[in-house]
Amino acid sequence: MRARCIWADGRSERLESTGRDLAHSFGLLPRDLRLLTTHHANVAVRPACFMFRLPPFTGCVSSDRCVLIEDNGNALDTAYGQQLAPPILKLATKHLHDECVQAVRKESRRLAAGDVDGTAQPPRPFELLVLDTALRQDVLRKAELFARLSQQIERNLAVRDRHSPMETSRRSIGLLTLAADAVAEQREAALYRLFTLADSLGALSVEVRRGLSCLEGLLSSDERLGGLILSRTADPFAISEPQWCRAELEYTLEAYTTYLEDLDDRITALQASLSVHQNLESLKLRNERNRIARMEVLLSIGGISMVMATMISGFWGMNLHSGIETVPHAFWWVAGLSGATSALLLVGLVRGVTRFHRVHREMLVSCSSLKNALLQVDHASYALRRAGIEDRPAGIGGGVSRAELADAMDSSGMALRDEELRKAFVDEEINGPASEA
């Protein structure tokens, strides 16, 4: 196991040790080391140290040193679907190491400047500097990943919103609009990219929520919050230092929790936009399928209407002596009869399909009217009360006439259509005829 060690005075060194040596040096149990290899965020508090796992950052922190693990010998799968190989883990750990060293040195310069100016302030504990730096880098990594994903998603959504000239100028041609062109190929490629980006965005949402759960778990436990403050001083003047550190720790965790909540809200909003786009694409696909099915039905109806003419032509074309061939103008009579039969059959089939669609449209309109009527039930009740009709025990559909209900709704500024008025009353076949004016 390769690692980097940072001391409280700003010194750093490279380490190579085993997990047993690491556990012994920090007073850990062997099972504690498993927390350092999990795939989700966690901060485990122990009596003399605490461990943090914020993929790809991993470390153990005590009051005087911090060990950042570079490589445990295995590649790690992150929550957003990428595999972090040891070189990437090493680079990320080196970046966190540099940031921690800069934070320690900056704190030293701040304390030195306070001593010179005579405005000395309590020093921030070393472990809180490391925790603040690790959380800041973790949040920045998630924010940068979200920025890249959102930019790619918006760019591909813009490509999906483009329309080819064939779709805009030849919309009524039917199947010809299915022909591929340059814009259609770009839109299809953008759709495939959106699938991958949506998966990555969902995985990032899981990772953000895991980080939120980790921070909320720390904030909800006073014992764990107190365990994060490992530094103890013997200076009587610094009796209030633990309380000051505790307040600063809570402010820090609250700030990162708020930022992750905001990031989670932005991810949810972007996922909602993708969901709307997915629903629109599904609707377009269903409409295209319906159009193809409608054309197939029309072609089938046309073929069926020609069956009678085909059958008559088959009989008429037989080379048999029946005597009909000697009848004057028999050919034109048979041709006209077969054509008229085909036309009547075509009209009947088309009217049947039209009637089927009309019935379904009427059912949809009826359901919409019933839904609107149900939504206005409470409003109608208050409107009737204001009109002085609230004392009737039968209520709407019983002791209230349709005209009274219409007048009450009109006076309240929420007029109902005739269909909605009919739906506001109980069906006649259930409770008899409704009251009329």
Coordinates of C-alpha atoms in Angstrom, one line a residue:
M1 CA 0.0 0.0 0.0
R2 CA 1.5 3.3 -1.1
A3 CA 0.5 6.5 0.7
R4 CA 1.5 10.1 1.4
C5 CA 1.8 11.3 5.0
I6 CA 1.3 14.9 6.0
W7 CA 2.3 16.2 9.4
A8 CA 0.7 19.0 11.3
D9 CA 3.8 21.2 10.9
G10 CA 3.6 21.0 7.0
R11 CA 6.1 18.2 6.4
S12 CA 5.2 15.4 4.0
E13 CA 6.7 12.1 3.0
R14 CA 6.0 9.0 1.0
L15 CA 5.1 5.8 2.7
E16 CA 4.9 2.2 1.7
S17 CA 3.3 -0.2 4.2
T18 CA 0.8 -2.9 4.8
G19 CA -2.8 -2.6 6.0
R20 CA -1.8 -4.1 9.3
D21 CA 0.9 -1.5 9.9
L22 CA -1.6 1.3 9.1
A23 CA -4.2 -0.2 11.5
H24 CA -1.6 -0.5 14.2
S25 CA -0.2 3.0 13.8
F26 CA -3.7 4.6 14.1
G27 CA -5.1 2.2 16.6
L28 CA -7.6 0.7 14.2
L29 CA -9.2 -2.8 14.1
P30 CA -8.7 -4.9 11.0
R31 CA -12.4 -4.6 10.1
D32 CA -12.0 -0.8 10.0
L33 CA -9.8 -1.1 6.9
R34 CA -12.8 -2.3 4.9
L35 CA -14.3 1.1 5.2
L36 CA -11.4 2.5 3.2
T37 CA -12.3 0.3 0.1
T38 CA -16.0 1.0 -0.1
H39 CA -17.6 2.6 -3.1
H40 CA -19.7 5.2 -1.3
A41 CA -18.8 8.2 0.9
N42 CA -18.3 7.7 4.6
V43 CA -16.5 9.3 7.5
A44 CA -15.8 6.8 10.4
V45 CA -14.9 8.3 13.8
R46 CA -12.6 6.3 16.1
P47 CA -11.2 7.2 19.5
A48 CA -7.8 8.5 18.3
C49 CA -8.5 9.2 14.6
F50 CA -11.1 9.3 11.9
M51 CA -11.2 7.8 8.4
F52 CA -12.7 9.4 5.4
R53 CA -13.7 7.7 2.1
L54 CA -14.7 10.3 -0.5
P55 CA -14.0 8.5 -3.8
P56 CA -11.4 8.9 -5.2
F57 CA -9.9 10.3 -1.9
T58 CA -9.1 8.0 1.0
G59 CA -7.3 8.7 4.2
C60 CA -6.8 8.4 7.9
V61 CA -6.4 11.5 10.1
S62 CA -5.1 12.0 13.6
S63 CA -4.3 15.1 15.6
D64 CA -0.8 15.4 14.3
R65 CA -0.7 13.6 10.9
C66 CA -2.8 12.5 7.9
V67 CA -2.1 9.5 5.7
L68 CA -3.6 9.7 2.2
I69 CA -3.7 6.3 0.5
E70 CA -2.6 6.4 -3.2
D71 CA -3.1 2.8 -4.2
N72 CA -4.3 -0.3 -2.5
G73 CA -3.4 -2.5 -5.5
N74 CA -6.8 -2.6 -7.1
A75 CA -8.8 -0.5 -9.6
L76 CA -11.8 1.2 -8.0
D77 CA -15.2 1.7 -9.7
T78 CA -16.7 5.1 -9.0
A79 CA -20.4 5.7 -8.7
Y80 CA -20.7 7.5 -12.0
G81 CA -19.7 4.5 -14.1
Q82 CA -16.0 5.0 -14.6
Q83 CA -13.1 2.9 -13.4
L84 CA -10.3 4.7 -11.6
A85 CA -7.1 2.9 -12.4
P86 CA -4.2 3.3 -9.9
P87 CA -2.5 6.1 -12.0
I88 CA -5.6 8.2 -11.7
L89 CA -5.9 7.4 -8.0
K90 CA -2.3 8.4 -7.6
L91 CA -2.9 11.7 -9.4
A92 CA -6.0 12.6 -7.4
T93 CA -4.3 11.8 -4.1
K94 CA -1.3 13.9 -5.1
H95 CA -3.6 16.8 -5.8
L96 CA -5.4 16.4 -2.4
H97 CA -1.9 16.2 -0.8
D98 CA -0.8 19.5 -2.3
E99 CA -4.0 21.2 -1.2
C100 CA -3.7 19.9 2.3
V101 CA -0.1 21.1 2.5
Q102 CA -1.1 24.5 1.2
A103 CA -3.9 24.7 3.8
V104 CA -1.5 23.9 6.7
R105 CA 1.0 26.4 5.5
K106 CA -1.7 29.1 5.0
E107 CA -2.9 28.5 8.6
S108 CA 0.7 28.8 9.8
R109 CA 1.1 32.2 8.0
R110 CA -2.2 33.4 9.4
L111 CA -1.1 32.6 12.9
A112 CA 2.3 34.2 12.4
A113 CA 0.7 37.4 11.0
G114 CA -1.7 37.5 14.0
D115 CA 1.2 37.3 16.4
V116 CA 2.9 40.2 14.7
D117 CA -0.2 42.4 14.6
G118 CA -1.2 41.5 18.1
T119 CA -4.6 40.1 16.9
A120 CA -3.9 36.4 17.6
Q121 CA -6.8 34.1 17.0
P122 CA -7.2 30.4 18.1
P123 CA -5.5 28.0 15.7
R124 CA -7.7 25.7 13.7
P125 CA -7.0 22.1 14.5
F126 CA -5.0 20.2 11.9
E127 CA -7.7 17.5 11.5
L128 CA -10.3 20.1 10.7
L129 CA -8.1 21.6 8.0
V130 CA -7.7 18.2 6.4
L131 CA -11.4 17.4 6.6
D132 CA -12.3 20.8 5.2
T133 CA -9.9 20.4 2.3
A134 CA -11.1 16.9 1.5
L135 CA -14.7 17.9 1.5
R136 CA -14.0 20.9 -0.6
Q137 CA -12.2 18.9 -3.2
D138 CA -14.9 16.3 -3.2
V139 CA -17.6 18.9 -3.8
L140 CA -15.6 20.6 -6.5
R141 CA -15.1 17.3 -8.3
K142 CA -18.9 16.6 -8.3
A143 CA -19.7 20.2 -9.4
E144 CA -17.2 20.0 -12.2
L145 CA -18.6 16.7 -13.4
F146 CA -22.1 18.0 -13.3
A147 CA -21.0 21.1 -15.3
R148 CA -19.5 18.9 -18.0
L149 CA -22.5 16.6 -18.1
S150 CA -25.1 19.4 -18.2
Q151 CA -23.1 21.1 -21.0
Q152 CA -23.1 17.9 -23.0
I153 CA -26.8 17.2 -22.3
E154 CA -27.8 20.7 -23.3
R155 CA -25.8 20.6 -26.5
N156 CA -27.3 17.2 -27.5
L157 CA -30.8 18.4 -26.6
A158 CA -30.2 21.4 -29.0
V159 CA -29.3 18.9 -31.7
R160 CA -32.4 16.9 -31.0
D161 CA -34.6 20.0 -31.4
R162 CA -33.4 20.6 -34.9
H163 CA -35.8 19.7 -37.8
S164 CA -34.7 18.6 -41.2
P165 CA -36.1 20.4 -44.3
M166 CA -37.9 17.1 -45.3
E167 CA -39.8 17.1 -42.0
T168 CA -40.9 20.8 -42.2
S169 CA -41.7 21.0 -45.9
R170 CA -43.0 17.5 -46.6
R171 CA -44.9 16.7 -43.5
S172 CA -48.0 15.5 -45.4
I173 CA -46.1 13.1 -47.7
G174 CA -46.2 10.3 -45.1
L175 CA -43.6 7.6 -45.3
L176 CA -41.3 9.8 -47.3
T177 CA -40.5 11.7 -44.1
L178 CA -38.8 8.6 -42.8
A179 CA -36.0 9.0 -45.3
A180 CA -32.7 9.7 -43.6
D181 CA -30.8 13.0 -44.2
A182 CA -27.8 14.7 -42.5
V183 CA -29.9 16.3 -39.8
A184 CA -31.7 13.1 -39.0
E185 CA -28.4 11.2 -38.6
Q186 CA -27.1 13.9 -36.3
R187 CA -30.3 13.7 -34.2
E188 CA -30.1 9.9 -34.0
A189 CA -26.4 10.1 -32.9
A190 CA -27.4 12.8 -30.3
L191 CA -30.1 10.4 -29.0
Y192 CA -27.6 7.6 -28.4
R193 CA -25.3 10.1 -26.6
L194 CA -28.2 11.2 -24.4
F195 CA -28.7 7.7 -23.2
T196 CA -25.1 7.5 -22.0
L197 CA -25.2 11.0 -20.5
A198 CA -28.5 10.2 -18.7
D199 CA -26.9 7.1 -17.1
S200 CA -23.9 9.1 -16.0
L201 CA -26.1 11.8 -14.6
G202 CA -28.2 9.3 -12.6
A203 CA -25.0 7.7 -11.2
L204 CA -23.7 11.2 -10.2
S205 CA -27.1 11.8 -8.5
V206 CA -26.5 8.6 -6.4
E207 CA -23.0 9.7 -5.5
V208 CA -24.2 13.2 -4.4
R209 CA -27.0 11.7 -2.3
R210 CA -24.5 9.3 -0.7
G211 CA -22.3 12.3 0.2
L212 CA -25.4 14.1 1.6
S213 CA -26.3 11.1 3.7
C214 CA -22.7 11.0 5.1
L215 CA -22.8 14.6 6.1
E216 CA -26.3 14.5 7.5
G217 CA -25.2 11.5 9.6
L218 CA -22.4 13.5 11.0
L219 CA -24.6 16.5 11.8
S220 CA -27.2 14.4 13.5
S221 CA -24.8 12.8 15.9
D222 CA -23.2 14.9 18.7
E223 CA -20.9 12.1 19.6
R224 CA -19.5 11.8 16.1
L225 CA -19.2 15.6 15.8
G226 CA -17.2 15.7 19.0
G227 CA -15.1 12.7 17.9
L228 CA -13.9 14.7 14.8
I229 CA -12.1 17.2 17.1
L230 CA -8.9 15.3 18.1
S231 CA -6.7 18.1 19.2
R232 CA -6.4 18.7 23.0
T233 CA -4.4 21.5 24.5
A234 CA -3.2 22.0 28.0
D235 CA -3.3 25.8 27.9
P236 CA -5.9 27.0 30.5
F237 CA -6.5 30.1 28.3
A238 CA -7.8 27.7 25.5
I239 CA -10.6 26.2 27.6
S240 CA -13.2 27.5 25.2
E241 CA -11.3 26.2 22.1
P242 CA -13.2 22.9 21.8
Q243 CA -16.5 24.9 21.7
W244 CA -15.1 27.2 19.1
C245 CA -13.9 24.3 17.0
R246 CA -17.2 22.6 17.4
A247 CA -19.1 25.6 16.1
E248 CA -16.7 26.0 13.2
L249 CA -17.0 22.3 12.4
E250 CA -20.8 22.5 12.3
Y251 CA -20.7 25.6 10.1
T252 CA -18.3 23.8 7.7
L253 CA -20.5 20.6 7.5
E254 CA -23.6 22.7 7.1
A255 CA -22.1 24.7 4.2
Y256 CA -21.1 21.6 2.3
T257 CA -24.4 19.9 3.0
T258 CA -26.2 23.0 1.6
Y259 CA -24.0 23.0 -1.5
L260 CA -24.7 19.3 -2.1
E261 CA -28.4 19.8 -1.6
D262 CA -28.3 22.6 -4.2
L263 CA -26.3 20.3 -6.6
D264 CA -28.8 17.5 -6.0
D265 CA -31.7 19.9 -6.9
R266 CA -30.0 20.9 -10.1
I267 CA -29.4 17.3 -11.0
T268 CA -33.0 16.5 -10.4
A269 CA -34.1 19.4 -12.6
L270 CA -31.9 18.3 -15.4
Q271 CA -33.2 14.7 -15.0
A272 CA -36.7 16.1 -15.2
S273 CA -35.8 17.8 -18.5
L274 CA -34.4 14.6 -19.8
S275 CA -37.6 12.7 -18.7
V276 CA -39.8 15.2 -20.6
H277 CA -37.6 14.9 -23.7
Q278 CA -37.9 11.1 -23.4
N279 CA -41.7 11.3 -23.1
L280 CA -41.8 13.5 -26.2
E281 CA -39.6 11.1 -28.1
S282 CA -41.9 8.2 -27.1
L283 CA -44.9 10.2 -28.2
K284 CA -43.2 11.0 -31.6
L285 CA -42.4 7.3 -32.0
R286 CA -46.0 6.3 -31.2
N287 CA -47.4 8.8 -33.6
E288 CA -45.1 7.5 -36.3
R289 CA -46.1 4.0 -35.6
N290 CA -49.8 5.0 -35.7
R291 CA -49.3 6.8 -39.0
I292 CA -47.6 3.7 -40.5
A293 CA -50.4 1.5 -39.1
R294 CA -53.0 3.8 -40.6
M295 CA -51.4 3.6 -44.0
E296 CA -51.2 -0.2 -43.7
V297 CA -54.9 -0.2 -42.9
L298 CA -55.7 2.0 -45.9
L299 CA -53.7 -0.2 -48.1
S300 CA -55.4 -3.3 -46.7
I301 CA -58.8 -1.8 -47.3
G302 CA -57.9 -0.9 -50.8
G303 CA -56.7 -4.5 -51.4
I304 CA -59.9 -5.9 -49.9
S305 CA -62.1 -3.6 -52.0
M306 CA -60.5 -5.0 -55.2
V307 CA -61.2 -8.7 -54.2
M308 CA -64.7 -8.6 -55.7
A309 CA -63.4 -7.2 -59.0
T310 CA -60.5 -9.8 -59.0
M311 CA -63.0 -12.7 -58.4
I312 CA -65.3 -11.5 -61.2
S313 CA -62.4 -11.0 -63.6
G314 CA -61.3 -14.5 -62.8
F315 CA -64.6 -16.0 -63.7
W316 CA -64.9 -13.8 -66.7
G317 CA -61.5 -14.8 -68.0
M318 CA -62.2 -18.5 -68.1
N319 CA -62.1 -20.0 -71.5
L320 CA -65.4 -21.8 -71.1
H321 CA -68.6 -21.6 -73.2
S322 CA -71.4 -20.2 -71.1
G323 CA -73.3 -18.1 -73.5
I324 CA -72.6 -14.9 -71.7
E325 CA -69.9 -14.0 -74.1
T326 CA -72.5 -13.6 -76.9
V327 CA -74.6 -11.1 -74.9
P328 CA -74.2 -7.6 -76.3
H329 CA -72.3 -5.2 -74.0
A330 CA -71.9 -7.9 -71.3
F331 CA -68.3 -6.9 -70.8
W332 CA -69.2 -3.3 -69.8
W333 CA -72.0 -4.4 -67.6
V334 CA -69.8 -6.8 -65.7
A335 CA -66.9 -4.3 -65.5
G336 CA -69.3 -1.6 -64.1
L337 CA -70.8 -4.0 -61.6
S338 CA -67.5 -5.1 -60.3
G339 CA -66.2 -1.5 -60.1
A340 CA -69.4 -0.4 -58.2
T341 CA -69.1 -3.3 -55.8
S342 CA -65.5 -2.5 -55.1
A343 CA -66.4 1.2 -54.5
L344 CA -69.2 0.3 -52.1
L345 CA -67.0 -2.1 -50.2
L346 CA -64.3 0.6 -50.0
V347 CA -66.7 3.2 -48.7
G348 CA -68.2 0.8 -46.1
L349 CA -64.7 -0.2 -44.7
V350 CA -63.5 3.4 -44.6
R351 CA -66.7 4.5 -42.8
G352 CA -66.2 1.7 -40.3
V353 CA -62.7 2.8 -39.5
T354 CA -63.8 6.5 -39.3
R355 CA -66.6 5.5 -36.9
F356 CA -64.2 3.6 -34.7
H357 CA -61.9 6.7 -34.4
R358 CA -64.9 9.0 -33.8
V359 CA -66.1 6.8 -31.0
H360 CA -62.7 6.8 -29.3
R361 CA -62.4 10.6 -29.6
E362 CA -65.9 11.0 -28.1
M363 CA -64.8 8.8 -25.2
L364 CA -61.6 10.8 -24.6
V365 CA -63.6 14.1 -24.7
S366 CA -66.1 12.5 -22.2
C367 CA -63.4 11.5 -19.8
S368 CA -61.8 15.0 -20.0
S369 CA -65.1 16.6 -19.3
L370 CA -65.7 14.3 -16.3
K371 CA -62.2 15.1 -15.0
N372 CA -62.9 18.8 -15.3
A373 CA -66.2 18.4 -13.6
L374 CA -64.7 16.5 -10.7
L375 CA -62.1 19.1 -10.3
Q376 CA -64.8 21.8 -9.9
V377 CA -66.9 19.9 -7.3
D378 CA -65.5 21.8 -4.4
H379 CA -65.8 25.1 -6.2
A380 CA -69.3 24.3 -7.2
S381 CA -70.3 23.5 -3.6
Y382 CA -69.0 26.9 -2.4
A383 CA -70.7 28.6 -5.4
L384 CA -74.0 27.0 -4.5
R385 CA -73.7 28.0 -0.9
R386 CA -73.1 31.6 -1.9
A387 CA -76.2 31.4 -4.0
G388 CA -78.2 30.2 -1.0
I389 CA -78.8 26.6 -2.2
E390 CA -76.6 24.9 0.3
D391 CA -79.5 23.8 2.6
R392 CA -80.8 21.2 0.2
P393 CA -79.9 17.7 1.4
A394 CA -79.7 16.0 -1.9
G395 CA -76.8 18.1 -3.1
I396 CA -75.4 18.3 -6.7
G397 CA -77.3 15.9 -8.9
G398 CA -80.3 15.6 -6.5
G399 CA -82.0 18.7 -5.2
V400 CA -80.0 21.1 -7.4
S401 CA -81.1 21.7 -11.0
R402 CA -78.6 21.9 -13.8
A403 CA -79.7 25.5 -14.5
E404 CA -79.1 26.5 -10.9
L405 CA -75.6 25.0 -11.0
A406 CA -74.8 26.7 -14.2
D407 CA -76.0 30.1 -12.9
A408 CA -74.0 29.6 -9.7
M409 CA -70.8 28.7 -11.5
D410 CA -71.3 31.6 -14.0
S411 CA -71.7 34.1 -11.1
S412 CA -68.4 32.9 -9.6
G413 CA -66.5 33.3 -12.8
M414 CA -66.0 29.5 -13.3
A415 CA -68.5 28.6 -16.1
L416 CA -68.9 25.0 -17.0
R417 CA -69.6 23.6 -20.5
D418 CA -72.7 21.6 -21.2
E419 CA -70.8 18.4 -21.2
E420 CA -69.2 19.2 -17.9
L421 CA -72.7 20.1 -16.5
R422 CA -74.0 16.7 -17.6
K423 CA -71.1 15.0 -15.9
A424 CA -71.6 16.9 -12.7
F425 CA -74.9 15.1 -12.3
V426 CA -75.2 11.3 -11.6
D427 CA -75.9 9.3 -14.7
E428 CA -79.5 8.7 -15.4
E429 CA -79.2 5.0 -15.7
I430 CA -77.9 4.8 -12.1
N431 CA -80.2 7.2 -10.2
G432 CA -82.8 8.2 -12.7
P433 CA -83.1 11.4 -14.7
A434 CA -81.3 14.4 -13.4
S435 CA -83.1 17.6 -12.3
E436 CA -83.7 20.0 -15.1
A437 CA -84.5 23.7 -14.9

